[in-house]
């Protein structure tokens, strides 16, 4: 092992040889003739089949490898540490006890070597499953890692949640006993193989490939974004009827003023690019409000706007604005009551007792994403939007307008160096622009 | 016996790429499929749309993988320009000066556009801050600030106020107080808060009304020269760049430094977010501009050319993010193709260093401020 291979994560290769050797031992231990005698073990009220005691393991190793008890305990300890055997009592304590404590063999599906390289994605799916099953009751360290992963691989989160649900559904179709066993196995696997903390991108060398894939996919975003907005970029594609700075005609600005009777088509199209685009356009927001009123959920947008005013408004007005919001949107029986989940509601109501600029953030975020995921997509499919799109103006290009990309050569102002040379050879000349 | 309560293929040919490898059992709409971890990762990144079939996903994975295999032979890390290979090359840009704003008596150090797309504010070494209607060239307002080197100025979102700061260590009517010069300032989404960067190595968020310090940001080990607010849904982060060659991303609420990038070899003079908010560009004395992807957490493009020798002092993106305008100390503005990494054109006109470039809010024009006492508007 040179420093070079160590640096690039080459230690994996060395580890793999060890795993292969350990697996040989494990397979031998499960040999039907010469392997260990398995029996049913009692664990509290359940009877676990195919289990063995710590003492059994040590005895077998001593016998078959001709070693003494100390060495056997040492070797057996590694088998437990690397997850090939897992304890049933105190699953988090990965030691081999030379007594009646029950143990089981880990299924090859969950062998470290089989599932190499460990991916964050895999771990995220596991935590998501556990989170759903236990309704949020994860261990502290699991909660921390779950939220770290949520940030790190946020772009895959839809997949993570979907996969967690699917796997849970598939497991429900199995017998209860099998399900419990699988859960034990999975838990044991992740105790050992969970990605290291804090997660450093380059720790697993095999992850370099996955990182490149991810980087590639992430960077496609920029290509997509630029392509989507290209027609809206005046410097690149020109604008209709003309660019005011070039033609000295302000028609473009007049047509695109904040509130106009009929907006331009490009503008209405832009509302469909993202929820943020819709909300940041005064007219878009107005249209969306009209749509929400039809759906009887306009209080959501009003609430969001009121929260924005607190976040960005004057400090002196915060307390009174929070009061207003509580009265109008949050108090029981409020005229425009917003539907927030109970946890967020409790937290917000607590925070209102000592109002500050960010006290509404959680509730505001909740409502924002509610509108984004639910009302916004439906708005884009609605008649209101579609008719706006068809009514929208496509301005005529003004005859005098000049598009930036022309075939004939256009010279920008000559460089000062060139101008200096010219003046030297030709004498003083007229201004360059 | 070890437990094997359900049949699971653990090794074999991946159902997507066909290569024999360790398999992960994945369920899509109750259908169990066996992919290798590589293909699963690809699929997760692509995102699963409801109704999407496994077959169509497979096809997409295939083409992506083929592309990646081609590129993987060349480099270890994927670069932005590789992804952009399939886009067509930009034609020659025909941008020229449309307006020249004369009126400052000394170097123009900073400028900012008003949201109405035609007014702008500029500040100069002679202590004057001027508000212009760029379209008609008329000066609407002029303020004398009792200090020289007014390095930073910003237009308030409502268009009703202007903030400026500089060598007097203050910003505006002493809203912000630093212990060293104010290098940059910007309003957050309203007229009520200002974010400043300073030669004292820190950034700070101030309440305009009371002059109170709301949050301070420490982490740079030298002067902070520039900052930019992220255009995001949650609107809570900003990026700063400084003389310690680092670009830091901060959480405005907690004051924490979320991400840090250090790849420039000299002072970072300017930082600016990509329009979508998940990347930013930086300009540096090392004559390069760089592009950083926040989600991939690394630099993904460097904009440099052998003939570009002088430091870049300022950058801004065109509306679509396809073009990057950068002003340099050799009096020029280089226009870079963000995706392909090539230089699209070069703009001559200024007769001294370009201190600031800014694209107008609707993307119709670019304004540049220069030490030659003028501002130019290009379109």
PDB file of N, CA, C and O in Angstrom, chain A residues 213-241:
ATOM      1  N   UNK A 213     -21.306  11.333 -12.132  1.00  0.00           N
ATOM      2  CA  UNK A 213     -22.639  11.194 -12.708  1.00  0.00           C
ATOM      3  C   UNK A 213     -23.527  12.307 -12.182  1.00  0.00           C
ATOM      4  O   UNK A 213     -24.225  12.982 -12.908  1.00  0.00           O
ATOM      5  N   UNK A 214     -23.457  12.477 -10.869  1.00  0.00           N
ATOM      6  CA  UNK A 214     -24.291  13.494 -10.242  1.00  0.00           C
ATOM      7  C   UNK A 214     -23.932  14.872 -10.761  1.00  0.00           C
ATOM      8  O   UNK A 214     -24.797  15.680 -11.073  1.00  0.00           O
ATOM      9  N   UNK A 215     -22.610  15.142 -10.865  1.00  0.00           N
ATOM     10  CA  UNK A 215     -22.161  16.452 -11.347  1.00  0.00           C
ATOM     11  C   UNK A 215     -22.674  16.669 -12.759  1.00  0.00           C
ATOM     12  O   UNK A 215     -23.160  17.749 -13.097  1.00  0.00           O
ATOM     13  N   UNK A 216     -22.569  15.646 -13.588  1.00  0.00           N
ATOM     14  CA  UNK A 216     -23.028  15.735 -14.967  1.00  0.00           C
ATOM     15  C   UNK A 216     -24.508  16.085 -15.016  1.00  0.00           C
ATOM     16  O   UNK A 216     -24.926  17.005 -15.726  1.00  0.00           O
ATOM     17  N   UNK A 217     -25.283  15.344 -14.257  1.00  0.00           N
ATOM     18  CA  UNK A 217     -26.729  15.578 -14.261  1.00  0.00           C
ATOM     19  C   UNK A 217     -27.047  16.966 -13.728  1.00  0.00           C
ATOM     20  O   UNK A 217     -27.897  17.677 -14.244  1.00  0.00           O
ATOM     21  N   UNK A 218     -26.330  17.373 -12.667  1.00  0.00           N
ATOM     22  CA  UNK A 218     -26.575  18.689 -12.104  1.00  0.00           C
ATOM     23  C   UNK A 218     -26.265  19.775 -13.113  1.00  0.00           C
ATOM     24  O   UNK A 218     -26.983  20.760 -13.223  1.00  0.00           O
ATOM     25  N   UNK A 219     -25.181  19.605 -13.856  1.00  0.00           N
ATOM     26  CA  UNK A 219     -24.787  20.655 -14.787  1.00  0.00           C
ATOM     27  C   UNK A 219     -25.716  20.755 -15.967  1.00  0.00           C
ATOM     28  O   UNK A 219     -25.808  21.811 -16.590  1.00  0.00           O
ATOM     29  N   UNK A 220     -26.426  19.677 -16.278  1.00  0.00           N
ATOM     30  CA  UNK A 220     -27.413  19.754 -17.357  1.00  0.00           C
ATOM     31  C   UNK A 220     -28.462  20.801 -17.019  1.00  0.00           C
ATOM     32  O   UNK A 220     -29.103  21.348 -17.910  1.00  0.00           O
ATOM     33  N   UNK A 221     -28.622  21.084 -15.712  1.00  0.00           N
ATOM     34  CA  UNK A 221     -29.580  22.109 -15.299  1.00  0.00           C
ATOM     35  C   UNK A 221     -29.284  23.443 -15.948  1.00  0.00           C
ATOM     36  O   UNK A 221     -30.204  24.164 -16.347  1.00  0.00           O
ATOM     37  N   UNK A 222     -27.992  23.785 -16.013  1.00  0.00           N
ATOM     38  CA  UNK A 222     -27.630  25.099 -16.544  1.00  0.00           C
ATOM     39  C   UNK A 222     -27.964  25.179 -18.027  1.00  0.00           C
ATOM     40  O   UNK A 222     -28.436  26.197 -18.510  1.00  0.00           O
ATOM     41  N   UNK A 223     -27.684  24.075 -18.705  1.00  0.00           N
ATOM     42  CA  UNK A 223     -28.014  24.037 -20.131  1.00  0.00           C
ATOM     43  C   UNK A 223     -29.516  24.223 -20.301  1.00  0.00           C
ATOM     44  O   UNK A 223     -29.972  25.023 -21.117  1.00  0.00           O
ATOM     45  N   UNK A 224     -30.274  23.491 -19.503  1.00  0.00           N
ATOM     46  CA  UNK A 224     -31.748  23.567 -19.606  1.00  0.00           C
ATOM     47  C   UNK A 224     -32.230  24.976 -19.308  1.00  0.00           C
ATOM     48  O   UNK A 224     -33.078  25.513 -20.010  1.00  0.00           O
ATOM     49  N   UNK A 225     -31.699  25.570 -18.259  1.00  0.00           N
ATOM     50  CA  UNK A 225     -32.140  26.908 -17.847  1.00  0.00           C
ATOM     51  C   UNK A 225     -31.878  27.910 -18.951  1.00  0.00           C
ATOM     52  O   UNK A 225     -32.759  28.676 -19.335  1.00  0.00           O
ATOM     53  N   UNK A 226     -30.644  27.900 -19.450  1.00  0.00           N
ATOM     54  CA  UNK A 226     -30.300  28.863 -20.498  1.00  0.00           C
ATOM     55  C   UNK A 226     -31.133  28.668 -21.748  1.00  0.00           C
ATOM     56  O   UNK A 226     -31.527  29.639 -22.397  1.00  0.00           O
ATOM     57  N   UNK A 227     -31.410  27.422 -22.091  1.00  0.00           N
ATOM     58  CA  UNK A 227     -32.239  27.172 -23.273  1.00  0.00           C
ATOM     59  C   UNK A 227     -33.651  27.693 -23.054  1.00  0.00           C
ATOM     60  O   UNK A 227     -34.259  28.287 -23.942  1.00  0.00           O
ATOM     61  N   UNK A 228     -34.157  27.467 -21.847  1.00  0.00           N
ATOM     62  CA  UNK A 228     -35.524  27.899 -21.553  1.00  0.00           C
ATOM     63  C   UNK A 228     -35.664  29.417 -21.649  1.00  0.00           C
ATOM     64  O   UNK A 228     -36.658  29.934 -22.149  1.00  0.00           O
ATOM     65  N   UNK A 229     -34.651  30.120 -21.151  1.00  0.00           N
ATOM     66  CA  UNK A 229     -34.741  31.576 -21.089  1.00  0.00           C
ATOM     67  C   UNK A 229     -34.161  32.281 -22.309  1.00  0.00           C
ATOM     68  O   UNK A 229     -34.191  33.505 -22.382  1.00  0.00           O
ATOM     69  N   UNK A 230     -33.611  31.515 -23.241  1.00  0.00           N
ATOM     70  CA  UNK A 230     -32.922  32.149 -24.366  1.00  0.00           C
ATOM     71  C   UNK A 230     -33.808  33.153 -25.115  1.00  0.00           C
ATOM     72  O   UNK A 230     -33.366  34.261 -25.413  1.00  0.00           O
ATOM     73  N   UNK A 231     -35.032  32.765 -25.412  1.00  0.00           N
ATOM     74  CA  UNK A 231     -35.915  33.666 -26.152  1.00  0.00           C
ATOM     75  C   UNK A 231     -36.285  34.909 -25.362  1.00  0.00           C
ATOM     76  O   UNK A 231     -36.803  35.866 -25.922  1.00  0.00           O
ATOM     77  N   UNK A 232     -36.034  34.856 -24.060  1.00  0.00           N
ATOM     78  CA  UNK A 232     -36.404  35.990 -23.221  1.00  0.00           C
ATOM     79  C   UNK A 232     -35.225  36.902 -22.961  1.00  0.00           C
ATOM     80  O   UNK A 232     -35.343  37.874 -22.227  1.00  0.00           O
ATOM     81  N   UNK A 233     -34.081  36.543 -23.549  1.00  0.00           N
ATOM     82  CA  UNK A 233     -32.861  37.303 -23.303  1.00  0.00           C
ATOM     83  C   UNK A 233     -32.662  38.312 -24.438  1.00  0.00           C
ATOM     84  O   UNK A 233     -32.211  37.945 -25.524  1.00  0.00           O
ATOM     85  N   UNK A 234     -32.964  39.590 -24.197  1.00  0.00           N
ATOM     86  CA  UNK A 234     -32.920  40.577 -25.281  1.00  0.00           C
ATOM     87  C   UNK A 234     -31.541  40.749 -25.906  1.00  0.00           C
ATOM     88  O   UNK A 234     -31.426  40.955 -27.107  1.00  0.00           O
ATOM     89  N   UNK A 235     -30.499  40.660 -25.082  1.00  0.00           N
ATOM     90  CA  UNK A 235     -29.160  40.861 -25.619  1.00  0.00           C
ATOM     91  C   UNK A 235     -28.820  39.751 -26.599  1.00  0.00           C
ATOM     92  O   UNK A 235     -28.095  39.943 -27.568  1.00  0.00           O
ATOM     93  N   UNK A 236     -29.362  38.574 -26.388  1.00  0.00           N
ATOM     94  CA  UNK A 236     -29.047  37.456 -27.274  1.00  0.00           C
ATOM     95  C   UNK A 236     -30.004  37.359 -28.452  1.00  0.00           C
ATOM     96  O   UNK A 236     -29.578  37.117 -29.569  1.00  0.00           O
ATOM     97  N   UNK A 237     -31.302  37.496 -28.180  1.00  0.00           N
ATOM     98  CA  UNK A 237     -32.279  37.238 -29.231  1.00  0.00           C
ATOM     99  C   UNK A 237     -33.044  38.478 -29.672  1.00  0.00           C
ATOM    100  O   UNK A 237     -33.945  38.380 -30.485  1.00  0.00           O
ATOM    101  N   UNK A 238     -32.706  39.612 -29.109  1.00  0.00           N
ATOM    102  CA  UNK A 238     -33.475  40.803 -29.445  1.00  0.00           C
ATOM    103  C   UNK A 238     -34.802  40.777 -28.722  1.00  0.00           C
ATOM    104  O   UNK A 238     -35.161  39.793 -28.093  1.00  0.00           O
ATOM    105  N   UNK A 239     -35.536  41.878 -28.758  1.00  0.00           N
ATOM    106  CA  UNK A 239     -36.853  41.871 -28.158  1.00  0.00           C
ATOM    107  C   UNK A 239     -37.825  42.621 -29.050  1.00  0.00           C
ATOM    108  O   UNK A 239     -37.441  43.461 -29.850  1.00  0.00           O
ATOM    109  N   UNK A 240     -39.108  42.258 -28.875  1.00  0.00           N
ATOM    110  CA  UNK A 240     -40.132  42.856 -29.732  1.00  0.00           C
ATOM    111  C   UNK A 240     -40.876  43.934 -28.967  1.00  0.00           C
ATOM    112  O   UNK A 240     -41.112  43.791 -27.775  1.00  0.00           O
ATOM    113  N   UNK A 241     -41.337  45.002 -29.600  1.00  0.00           N
ATOM    114  CA  UNK A 241     -41.110  45.308 -31.013  1.00  0.00           C
ATOM    115  C   UNK A 241     -39.674  45.715 -31.325  1.00  0.00           C
ATOM    116  O   UNK A 241     -39.214  45.571 -32.444  1.00  0.00           O
TER     117      UNK A 241
END
